[in-house]
PDB file of C-alpha atoms and ligand atoms in Angstrom:
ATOM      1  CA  UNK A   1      18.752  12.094  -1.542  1.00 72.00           C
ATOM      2  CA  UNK A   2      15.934  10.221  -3.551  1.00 80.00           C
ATOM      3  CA  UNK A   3      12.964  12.947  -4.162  1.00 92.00           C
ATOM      4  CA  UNK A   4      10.910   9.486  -4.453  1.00 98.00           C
ATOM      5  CA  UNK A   5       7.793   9.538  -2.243  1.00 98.00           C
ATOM      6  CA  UNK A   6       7.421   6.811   0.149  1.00 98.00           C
ATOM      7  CA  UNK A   7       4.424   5.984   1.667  1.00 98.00           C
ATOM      8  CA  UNK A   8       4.133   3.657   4.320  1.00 99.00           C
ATOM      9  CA  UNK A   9       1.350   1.012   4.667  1.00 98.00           C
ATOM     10  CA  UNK A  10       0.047   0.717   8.249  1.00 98.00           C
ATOM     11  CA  UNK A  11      -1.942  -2.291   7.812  1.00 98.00           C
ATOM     12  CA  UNK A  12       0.224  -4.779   9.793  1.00 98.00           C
ATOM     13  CA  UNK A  13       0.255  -2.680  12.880  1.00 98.00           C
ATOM     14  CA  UNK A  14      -3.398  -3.168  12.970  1.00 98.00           C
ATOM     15  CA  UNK A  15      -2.691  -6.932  12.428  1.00 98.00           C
ATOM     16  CA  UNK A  16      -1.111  -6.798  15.211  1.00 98.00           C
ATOM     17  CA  UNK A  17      -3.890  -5.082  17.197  1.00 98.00           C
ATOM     18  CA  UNK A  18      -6.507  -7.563  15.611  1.00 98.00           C
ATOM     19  CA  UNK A  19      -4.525 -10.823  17.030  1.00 98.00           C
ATOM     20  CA  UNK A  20      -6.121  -9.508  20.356  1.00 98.00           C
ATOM     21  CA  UNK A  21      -9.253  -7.535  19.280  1.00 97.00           C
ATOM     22  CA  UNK A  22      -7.926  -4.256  21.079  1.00 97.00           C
ATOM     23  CA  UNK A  23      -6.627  -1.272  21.026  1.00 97.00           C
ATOM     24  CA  UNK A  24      -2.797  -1.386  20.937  1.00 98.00           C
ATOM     25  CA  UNK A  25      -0.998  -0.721  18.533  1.00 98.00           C
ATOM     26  CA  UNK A  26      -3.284   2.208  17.211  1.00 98.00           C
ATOM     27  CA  UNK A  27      -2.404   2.364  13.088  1.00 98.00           C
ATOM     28  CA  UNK A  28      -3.471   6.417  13.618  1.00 98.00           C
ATOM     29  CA  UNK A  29      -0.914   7.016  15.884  1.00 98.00           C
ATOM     30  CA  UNK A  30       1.465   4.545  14.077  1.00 98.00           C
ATOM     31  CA  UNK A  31       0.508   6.786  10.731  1.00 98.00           C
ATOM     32  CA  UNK A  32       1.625  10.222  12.375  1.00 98.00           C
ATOM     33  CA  UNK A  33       5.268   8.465  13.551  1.00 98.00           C
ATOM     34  CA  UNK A  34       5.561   7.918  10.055  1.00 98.00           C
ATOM     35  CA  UNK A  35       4.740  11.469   8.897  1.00 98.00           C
ATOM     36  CA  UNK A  36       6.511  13.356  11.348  1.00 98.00           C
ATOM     37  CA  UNK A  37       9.474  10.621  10.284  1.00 98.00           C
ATOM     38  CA  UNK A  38       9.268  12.317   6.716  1.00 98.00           C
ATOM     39  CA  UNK A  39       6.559   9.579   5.226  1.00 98.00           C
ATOM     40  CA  UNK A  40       4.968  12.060   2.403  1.00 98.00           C
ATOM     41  CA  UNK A  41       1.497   9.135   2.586  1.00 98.00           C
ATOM     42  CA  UNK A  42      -0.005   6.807   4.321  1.00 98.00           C
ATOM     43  CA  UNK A  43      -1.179   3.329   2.677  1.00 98.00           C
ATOM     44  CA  UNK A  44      -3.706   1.571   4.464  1.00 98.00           C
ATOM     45  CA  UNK A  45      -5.691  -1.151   2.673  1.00 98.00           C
ATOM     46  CA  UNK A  46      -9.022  -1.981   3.934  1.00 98.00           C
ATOM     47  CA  UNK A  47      -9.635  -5.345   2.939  1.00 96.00           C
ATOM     48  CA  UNK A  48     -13.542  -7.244   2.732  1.00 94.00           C
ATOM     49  CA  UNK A  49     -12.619  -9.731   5.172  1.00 95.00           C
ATOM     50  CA  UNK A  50     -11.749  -6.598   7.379  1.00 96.00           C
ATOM     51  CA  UNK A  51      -8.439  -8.506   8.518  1.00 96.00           C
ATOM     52  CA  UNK A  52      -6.253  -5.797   9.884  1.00 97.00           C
ATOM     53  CA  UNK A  53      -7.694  -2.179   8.665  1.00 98.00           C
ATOM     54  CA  UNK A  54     -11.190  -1.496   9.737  1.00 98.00           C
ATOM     55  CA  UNK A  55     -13.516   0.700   8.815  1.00 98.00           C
ATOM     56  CA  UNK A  56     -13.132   3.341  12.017  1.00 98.00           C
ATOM     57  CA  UNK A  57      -9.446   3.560  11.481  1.00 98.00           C
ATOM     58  CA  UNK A  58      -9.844   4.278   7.704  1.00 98.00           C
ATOM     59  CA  UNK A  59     -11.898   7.315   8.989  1.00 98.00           C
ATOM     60  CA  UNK A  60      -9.625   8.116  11.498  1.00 98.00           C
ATOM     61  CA  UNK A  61      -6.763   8.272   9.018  1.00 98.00           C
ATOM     62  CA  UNK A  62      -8.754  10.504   6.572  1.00 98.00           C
ATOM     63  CA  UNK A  63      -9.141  12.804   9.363  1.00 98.00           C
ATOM     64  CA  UNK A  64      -5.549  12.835  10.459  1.00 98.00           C
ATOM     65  CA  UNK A  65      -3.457  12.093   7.720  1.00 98.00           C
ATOM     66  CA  UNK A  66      -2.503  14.874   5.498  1.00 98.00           C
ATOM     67  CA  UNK A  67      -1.964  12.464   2.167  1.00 98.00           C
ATOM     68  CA  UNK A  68      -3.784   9.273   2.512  1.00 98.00           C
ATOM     69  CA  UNK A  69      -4.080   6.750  -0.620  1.00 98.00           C
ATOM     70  CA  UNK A  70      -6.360   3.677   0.465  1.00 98.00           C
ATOM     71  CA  UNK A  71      -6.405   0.350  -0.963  1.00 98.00           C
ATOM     72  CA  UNK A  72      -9.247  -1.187  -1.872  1.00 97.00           C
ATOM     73  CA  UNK A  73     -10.702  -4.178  -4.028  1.00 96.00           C
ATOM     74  CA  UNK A  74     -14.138  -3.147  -6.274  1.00 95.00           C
ATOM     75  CA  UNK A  75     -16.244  -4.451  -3.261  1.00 94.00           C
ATOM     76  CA  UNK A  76     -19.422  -2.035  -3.018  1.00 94.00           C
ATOM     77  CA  UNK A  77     -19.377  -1.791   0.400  1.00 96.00           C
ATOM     78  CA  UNK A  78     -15.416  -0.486   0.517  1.00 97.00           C
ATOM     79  CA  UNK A  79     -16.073   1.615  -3.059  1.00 98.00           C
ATOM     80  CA  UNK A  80     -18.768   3.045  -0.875  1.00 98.00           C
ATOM     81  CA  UNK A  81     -16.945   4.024   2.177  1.00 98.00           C
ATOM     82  CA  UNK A  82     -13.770   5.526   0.158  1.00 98.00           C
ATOM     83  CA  UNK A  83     -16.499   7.410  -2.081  1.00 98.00           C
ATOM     84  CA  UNK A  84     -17.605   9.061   1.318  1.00 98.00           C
ATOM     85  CA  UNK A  85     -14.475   9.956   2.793  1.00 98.00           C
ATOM     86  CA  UNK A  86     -12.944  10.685  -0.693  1.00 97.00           C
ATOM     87  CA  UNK A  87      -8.960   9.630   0.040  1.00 98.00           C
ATOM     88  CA  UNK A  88      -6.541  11.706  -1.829  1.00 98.00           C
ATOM     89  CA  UNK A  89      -5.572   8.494  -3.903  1.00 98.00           C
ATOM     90  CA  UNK A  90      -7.619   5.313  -4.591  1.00 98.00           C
ATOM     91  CA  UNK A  91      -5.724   2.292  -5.670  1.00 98.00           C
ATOM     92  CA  UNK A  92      -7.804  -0.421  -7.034  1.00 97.00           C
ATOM     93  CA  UNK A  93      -5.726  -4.262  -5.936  1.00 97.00           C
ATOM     94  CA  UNK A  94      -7.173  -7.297  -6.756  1.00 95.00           C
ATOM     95  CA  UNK A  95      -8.625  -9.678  -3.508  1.00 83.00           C
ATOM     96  CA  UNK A  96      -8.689 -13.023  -2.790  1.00 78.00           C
ATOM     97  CA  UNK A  97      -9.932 -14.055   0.551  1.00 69.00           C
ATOM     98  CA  UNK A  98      -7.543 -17.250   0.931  1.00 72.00           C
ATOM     99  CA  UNK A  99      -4.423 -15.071   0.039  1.00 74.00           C
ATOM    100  CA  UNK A 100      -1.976 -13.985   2.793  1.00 76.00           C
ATOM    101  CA  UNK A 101      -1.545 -10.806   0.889  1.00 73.00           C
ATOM    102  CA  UNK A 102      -2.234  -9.379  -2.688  1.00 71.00           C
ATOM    103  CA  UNK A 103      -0.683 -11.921  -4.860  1.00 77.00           C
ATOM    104  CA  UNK A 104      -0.736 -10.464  -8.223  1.00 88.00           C
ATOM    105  CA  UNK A 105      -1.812  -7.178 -10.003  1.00 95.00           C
ATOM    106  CA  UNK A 106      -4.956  -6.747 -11.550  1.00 95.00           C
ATOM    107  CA  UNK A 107      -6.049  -8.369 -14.578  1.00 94.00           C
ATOM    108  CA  UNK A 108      -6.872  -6.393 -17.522  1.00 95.00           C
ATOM    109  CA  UNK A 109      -7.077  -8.771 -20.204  1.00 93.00           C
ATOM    110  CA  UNK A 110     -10.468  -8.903 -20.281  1.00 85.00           C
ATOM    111  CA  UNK A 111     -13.163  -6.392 -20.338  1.00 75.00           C
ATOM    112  CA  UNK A 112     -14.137  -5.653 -16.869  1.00 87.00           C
ATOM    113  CA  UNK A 113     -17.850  -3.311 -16.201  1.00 92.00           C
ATOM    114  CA  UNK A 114     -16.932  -3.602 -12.438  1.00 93.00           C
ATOM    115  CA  UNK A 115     -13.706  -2.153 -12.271  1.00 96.00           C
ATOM    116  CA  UNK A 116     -14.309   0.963 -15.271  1.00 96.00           C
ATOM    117  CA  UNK A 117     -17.465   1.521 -12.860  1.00 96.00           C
ATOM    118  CA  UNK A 118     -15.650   1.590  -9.571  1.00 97.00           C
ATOM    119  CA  UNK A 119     -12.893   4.278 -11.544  1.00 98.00           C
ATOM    120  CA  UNK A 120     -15.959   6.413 -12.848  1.00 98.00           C
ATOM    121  CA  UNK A 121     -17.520   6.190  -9.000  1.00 98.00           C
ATOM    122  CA  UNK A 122     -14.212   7.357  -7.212  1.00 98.00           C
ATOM    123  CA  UNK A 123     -12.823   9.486  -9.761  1.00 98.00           C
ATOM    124  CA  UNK A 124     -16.421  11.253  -9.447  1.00 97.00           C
ATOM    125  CA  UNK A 125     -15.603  11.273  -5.599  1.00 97.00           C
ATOM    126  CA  UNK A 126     -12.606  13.510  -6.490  1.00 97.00           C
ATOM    127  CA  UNK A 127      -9.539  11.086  -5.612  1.00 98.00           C
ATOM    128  CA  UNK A 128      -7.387   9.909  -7.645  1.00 98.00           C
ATOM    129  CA  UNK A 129      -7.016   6.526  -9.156  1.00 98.00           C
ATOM    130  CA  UNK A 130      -4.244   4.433  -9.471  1.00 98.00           C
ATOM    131  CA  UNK A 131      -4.256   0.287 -10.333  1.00 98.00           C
ATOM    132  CA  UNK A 132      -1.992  -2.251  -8.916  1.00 98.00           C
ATOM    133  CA  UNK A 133      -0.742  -4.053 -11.818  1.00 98.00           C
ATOM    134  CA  UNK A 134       2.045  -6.564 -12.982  1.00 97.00           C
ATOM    135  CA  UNK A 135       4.626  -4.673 -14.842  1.00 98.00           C
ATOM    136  CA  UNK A 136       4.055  -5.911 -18.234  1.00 96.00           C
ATOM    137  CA  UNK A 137       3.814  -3.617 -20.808  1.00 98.00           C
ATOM    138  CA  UNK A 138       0.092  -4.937 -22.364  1.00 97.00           C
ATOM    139  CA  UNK A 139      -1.537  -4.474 -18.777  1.00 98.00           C
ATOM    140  CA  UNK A 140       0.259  -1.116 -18.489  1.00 98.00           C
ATOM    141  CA  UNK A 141      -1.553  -0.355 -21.758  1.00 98.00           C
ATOM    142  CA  UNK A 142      -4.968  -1.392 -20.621  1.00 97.00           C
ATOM    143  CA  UNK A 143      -4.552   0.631 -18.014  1.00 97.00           C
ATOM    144  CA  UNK A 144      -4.498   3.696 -19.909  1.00 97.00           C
ATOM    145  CA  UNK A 145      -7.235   3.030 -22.068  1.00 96.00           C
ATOM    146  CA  UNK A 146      -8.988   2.935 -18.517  1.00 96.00           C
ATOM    147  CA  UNK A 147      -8.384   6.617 -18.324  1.00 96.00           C
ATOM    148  CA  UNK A 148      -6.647   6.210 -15.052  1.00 98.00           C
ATOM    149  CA  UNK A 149      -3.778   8.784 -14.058  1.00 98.00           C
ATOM    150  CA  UNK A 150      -1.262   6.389 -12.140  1.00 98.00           C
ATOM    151  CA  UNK A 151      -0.250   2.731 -11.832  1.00 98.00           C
ATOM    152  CA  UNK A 152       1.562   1.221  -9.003  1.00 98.00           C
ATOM    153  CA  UNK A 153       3.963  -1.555 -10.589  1.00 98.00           C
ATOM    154  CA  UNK A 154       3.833  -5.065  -8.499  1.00 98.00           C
ATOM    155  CA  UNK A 155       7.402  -5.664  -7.495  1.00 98.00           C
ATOM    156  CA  UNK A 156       6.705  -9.316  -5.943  1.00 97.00           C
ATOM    157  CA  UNK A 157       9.010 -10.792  -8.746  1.00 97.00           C
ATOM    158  CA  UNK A 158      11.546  -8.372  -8.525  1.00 98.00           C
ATOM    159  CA  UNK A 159      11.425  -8.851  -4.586  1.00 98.00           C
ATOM    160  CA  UNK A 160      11.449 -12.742  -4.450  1.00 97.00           C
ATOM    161  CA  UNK A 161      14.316 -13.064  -7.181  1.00 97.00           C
ATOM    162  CA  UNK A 162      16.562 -10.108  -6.843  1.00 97.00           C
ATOM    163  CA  UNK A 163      19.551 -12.021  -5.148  1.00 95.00           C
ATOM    164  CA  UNK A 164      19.155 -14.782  -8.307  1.00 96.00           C
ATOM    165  CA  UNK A 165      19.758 -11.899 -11.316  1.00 93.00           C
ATOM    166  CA  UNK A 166      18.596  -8.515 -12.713  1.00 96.00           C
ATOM    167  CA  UNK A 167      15.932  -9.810 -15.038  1.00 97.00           C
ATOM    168  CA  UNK A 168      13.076  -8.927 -12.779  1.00 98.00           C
ATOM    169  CA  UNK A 169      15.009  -5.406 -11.970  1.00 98.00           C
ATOM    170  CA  UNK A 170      15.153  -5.065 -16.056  1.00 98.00           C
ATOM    171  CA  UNK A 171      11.420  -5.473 -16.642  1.00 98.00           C
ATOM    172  CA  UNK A 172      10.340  -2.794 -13.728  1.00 98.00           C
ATOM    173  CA  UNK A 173      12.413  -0.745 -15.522  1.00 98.00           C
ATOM    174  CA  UNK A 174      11.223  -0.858 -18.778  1.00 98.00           C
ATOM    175  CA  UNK A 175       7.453  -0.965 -17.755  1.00 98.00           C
ATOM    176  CA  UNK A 176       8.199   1.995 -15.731  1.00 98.00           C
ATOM    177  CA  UNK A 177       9.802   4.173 -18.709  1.00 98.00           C
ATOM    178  CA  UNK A 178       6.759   2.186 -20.826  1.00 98.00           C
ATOM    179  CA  UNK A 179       4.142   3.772 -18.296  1.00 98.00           C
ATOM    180  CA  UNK A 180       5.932   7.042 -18.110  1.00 98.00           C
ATOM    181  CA  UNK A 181       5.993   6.908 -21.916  1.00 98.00           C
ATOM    182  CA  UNK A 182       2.151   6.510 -22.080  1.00 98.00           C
ATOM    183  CA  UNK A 183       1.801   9.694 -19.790  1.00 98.00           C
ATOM    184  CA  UNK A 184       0.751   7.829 -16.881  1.00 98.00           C
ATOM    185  CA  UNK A 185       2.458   8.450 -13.149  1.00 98.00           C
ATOM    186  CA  UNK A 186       4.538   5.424 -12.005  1.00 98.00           C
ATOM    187  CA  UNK A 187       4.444   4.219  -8.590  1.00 98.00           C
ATOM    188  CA  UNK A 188       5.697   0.869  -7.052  1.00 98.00           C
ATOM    189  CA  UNK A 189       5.075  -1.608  -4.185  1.00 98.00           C
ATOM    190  CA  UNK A 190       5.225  -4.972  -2.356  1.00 98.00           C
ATOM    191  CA  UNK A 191       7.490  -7.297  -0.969  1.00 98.00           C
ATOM    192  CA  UNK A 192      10.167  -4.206  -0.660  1.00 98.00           C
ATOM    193  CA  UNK A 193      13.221  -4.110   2.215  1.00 98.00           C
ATOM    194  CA  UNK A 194      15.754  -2.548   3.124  1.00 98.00           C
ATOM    195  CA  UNK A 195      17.930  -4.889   1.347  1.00 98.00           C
ATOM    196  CA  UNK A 196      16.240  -4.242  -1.932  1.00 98.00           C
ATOM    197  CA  UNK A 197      14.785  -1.313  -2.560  1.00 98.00           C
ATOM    198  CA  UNK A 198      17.607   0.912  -3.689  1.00 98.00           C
ATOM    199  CA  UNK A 199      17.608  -0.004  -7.123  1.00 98.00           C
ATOM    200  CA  UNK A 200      13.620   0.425  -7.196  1.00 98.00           C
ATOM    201  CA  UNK A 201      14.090   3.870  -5.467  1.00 98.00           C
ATOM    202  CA  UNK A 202      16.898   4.607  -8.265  1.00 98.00           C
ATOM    203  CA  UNK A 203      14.114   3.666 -11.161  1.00 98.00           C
ATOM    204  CA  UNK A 204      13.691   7.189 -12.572  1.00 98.00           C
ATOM    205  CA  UNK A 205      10.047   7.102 -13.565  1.00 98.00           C
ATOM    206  CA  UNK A 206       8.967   5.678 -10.424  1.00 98.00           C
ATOM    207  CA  UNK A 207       7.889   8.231  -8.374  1.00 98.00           C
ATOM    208  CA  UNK A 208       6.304   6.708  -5.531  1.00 98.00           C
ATOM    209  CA  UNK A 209       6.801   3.571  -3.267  1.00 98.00           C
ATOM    210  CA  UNK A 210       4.266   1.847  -0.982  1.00 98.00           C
ATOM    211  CA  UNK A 211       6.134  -0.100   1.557  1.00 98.00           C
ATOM    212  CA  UNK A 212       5.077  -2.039   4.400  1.00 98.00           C
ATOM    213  CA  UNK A 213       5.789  -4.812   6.141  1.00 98.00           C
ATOM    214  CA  UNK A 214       9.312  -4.477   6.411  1.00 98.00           C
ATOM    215  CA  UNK A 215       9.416  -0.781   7.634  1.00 98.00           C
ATOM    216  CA  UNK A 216       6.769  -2.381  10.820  1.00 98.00           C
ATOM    217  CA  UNK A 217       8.855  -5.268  11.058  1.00 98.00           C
ATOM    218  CA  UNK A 218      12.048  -3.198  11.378  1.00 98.00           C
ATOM    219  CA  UNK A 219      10.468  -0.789  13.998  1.00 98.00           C
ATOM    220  CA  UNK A 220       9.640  -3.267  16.524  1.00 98.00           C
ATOM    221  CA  UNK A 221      13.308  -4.350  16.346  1.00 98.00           C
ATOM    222  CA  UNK A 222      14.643  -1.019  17.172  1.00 98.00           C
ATOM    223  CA  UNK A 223      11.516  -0.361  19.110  1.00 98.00           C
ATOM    224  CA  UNK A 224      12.060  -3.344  21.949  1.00 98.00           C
ATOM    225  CA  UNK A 225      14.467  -2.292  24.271  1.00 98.00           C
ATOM    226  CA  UNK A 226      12.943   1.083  24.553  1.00 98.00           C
ATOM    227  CA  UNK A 227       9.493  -0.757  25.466  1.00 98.00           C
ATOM    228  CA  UNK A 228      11.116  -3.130  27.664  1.00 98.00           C
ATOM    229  CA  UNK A 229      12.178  -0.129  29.396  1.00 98.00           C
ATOM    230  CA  UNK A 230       8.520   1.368  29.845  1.00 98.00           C
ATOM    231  CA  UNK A 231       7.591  -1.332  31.361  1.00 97.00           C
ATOM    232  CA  UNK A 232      10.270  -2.190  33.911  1.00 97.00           C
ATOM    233  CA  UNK A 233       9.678   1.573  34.519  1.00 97.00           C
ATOM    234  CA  UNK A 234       5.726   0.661  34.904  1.00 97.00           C
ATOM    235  CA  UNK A 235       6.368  -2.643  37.106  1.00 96.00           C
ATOM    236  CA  UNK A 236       8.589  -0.375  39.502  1.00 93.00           C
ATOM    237  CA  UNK A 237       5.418   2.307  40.095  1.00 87.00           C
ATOM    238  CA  UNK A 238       3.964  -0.190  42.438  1.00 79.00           C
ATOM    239  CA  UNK A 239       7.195  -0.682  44.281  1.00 74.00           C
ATOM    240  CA  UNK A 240       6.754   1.191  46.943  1.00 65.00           C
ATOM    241  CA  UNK A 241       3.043   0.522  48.304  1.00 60.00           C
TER     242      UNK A 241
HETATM  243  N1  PXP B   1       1.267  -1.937  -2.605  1.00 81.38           N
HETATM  244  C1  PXP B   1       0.133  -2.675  -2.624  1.00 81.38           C
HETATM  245  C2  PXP B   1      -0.865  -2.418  -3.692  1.00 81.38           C
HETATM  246  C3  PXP B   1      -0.121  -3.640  -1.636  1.00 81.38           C
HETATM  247  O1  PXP B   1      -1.263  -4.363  -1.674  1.00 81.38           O
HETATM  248  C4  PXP B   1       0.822  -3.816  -0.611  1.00 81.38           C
HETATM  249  C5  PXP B   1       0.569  -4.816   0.477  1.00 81.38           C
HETATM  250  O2  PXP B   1      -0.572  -4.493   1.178  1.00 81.38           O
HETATM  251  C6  PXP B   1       1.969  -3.006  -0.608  1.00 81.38           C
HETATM  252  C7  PXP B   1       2.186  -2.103  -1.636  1.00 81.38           C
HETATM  253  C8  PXP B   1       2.999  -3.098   0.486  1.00 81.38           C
HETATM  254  O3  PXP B   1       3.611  -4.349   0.456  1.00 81.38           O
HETATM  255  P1  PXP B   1       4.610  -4.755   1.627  1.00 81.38           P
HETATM  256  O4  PXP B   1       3.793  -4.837   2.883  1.00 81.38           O
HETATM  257  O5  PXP B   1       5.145  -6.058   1.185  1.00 81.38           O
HETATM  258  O6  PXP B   1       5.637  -3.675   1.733  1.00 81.38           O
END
């Protein structure tokens, strides 16, 4: 078996619960499925725009949780909140309000006072900081010189062309060994399936993998006919008055 930690992102179960402003399905309870599955984190990203992931469930999951690593853009109000509730790990993502999700890793080309503060502030806060950044090996080097112990490689390319070729595959791997190389931990994320994550999961220096959407989409697929069930079950308690 792969000792490679997965972590599973419970944002889109909240989606769900936002398209009706509810309570159901509760990302909490989602978050302790996962653990008691064998999920060594939870990922939960709480974005401005507050579009799935709100503030109450980020405390929630702090309390409950026993490794959570929060996503968050350098927003004050978010570096704020995770400073408070001080999240084992802290990974900075860049935001864009039109985006359907995070599109692209950070960029580090250019000096950047907002994001070295927002390290010092949650470093300070005692988690620990990783960056979500494109696996290029420049980027992977301004990332050390931000003093930061852990990346998490974007594996969007390698996840919209992996049926077309390996060349996407190829670069992971050598900005992974490049990252491990620098002395910096090596995690991975995004756009990851069933389908394709084995050869990500084989990378050697990758040691963690934040994945998502697929793992909710797959659970309401072999989640239906049990909940159909429930609820011919419900429908028949008022059978008999
Ligand atoms: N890692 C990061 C930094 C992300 O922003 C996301 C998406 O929220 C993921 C991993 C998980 O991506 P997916 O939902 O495609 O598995």
């Amino acid at each position: 078996m792969t000792s490679t930690r997965l972590y599973i992102n419970v944002d889109h179960v909240a989606t769900v619960r936002e398209a009706r402003r509810t309570d159901e399905p509760d990302p909490v309870a989602a978050a302790l499925l996962c653990e008691t599955a064998g999920a060594e984190g939870i990922t939960a990203h709480l974005r401005e725009d507050r579009r799935h992931i709100q503030d109450l469930d980020v405390e929630r999951l702090r309390a409950s949780v026993r490794v959570l690593n929060l996503e968050l853009a350098t927003s004050p109000g978010v570096v704020a909140l995770a400073c408070r509730l001080r999240p084992y790990q802290a990974t900075l993502v860049p935001e864009r309000r039109e985006e359907i999700t995070t599109e692209g890793g950070l960029d580090l080309s250019r000096p950047h006072p907002m994001l070295r503060e927002t390290i010092r502030s949650l470093e300070e806060s005692g988690a620990r900081v990783s960056l979500f950044i494109d696996p290029d090996l420049s980027t992977i080097d301004a990332a050390k010189d931000l003093g930061v112990p852990a990346v998490e490689l974007h594996t969007g390319r390698y996840a919209n062309s992996w049926r077309r070729g390996v060349a996407a595959l190829d670069e992971l791997r050598q900005a992974a060994r490049h990252a491990a190389d620098m002395g910096l931990f090596v995690h991975a994320g995004h756009g990851l399936t069933y389908a394709n994550v084995a050869p990500v999961a084989a990378i050697p220096e990758i040691e963690e993998l934040n994945i998502g959407h697929s793992v909710v989409s797959r659970s309401i697929m072999v989640g239906m006919k049990a909940a159909v069930s429930e609820m011919r079950e419900a429908m028949q308690l008022g059978a008999g008055s």
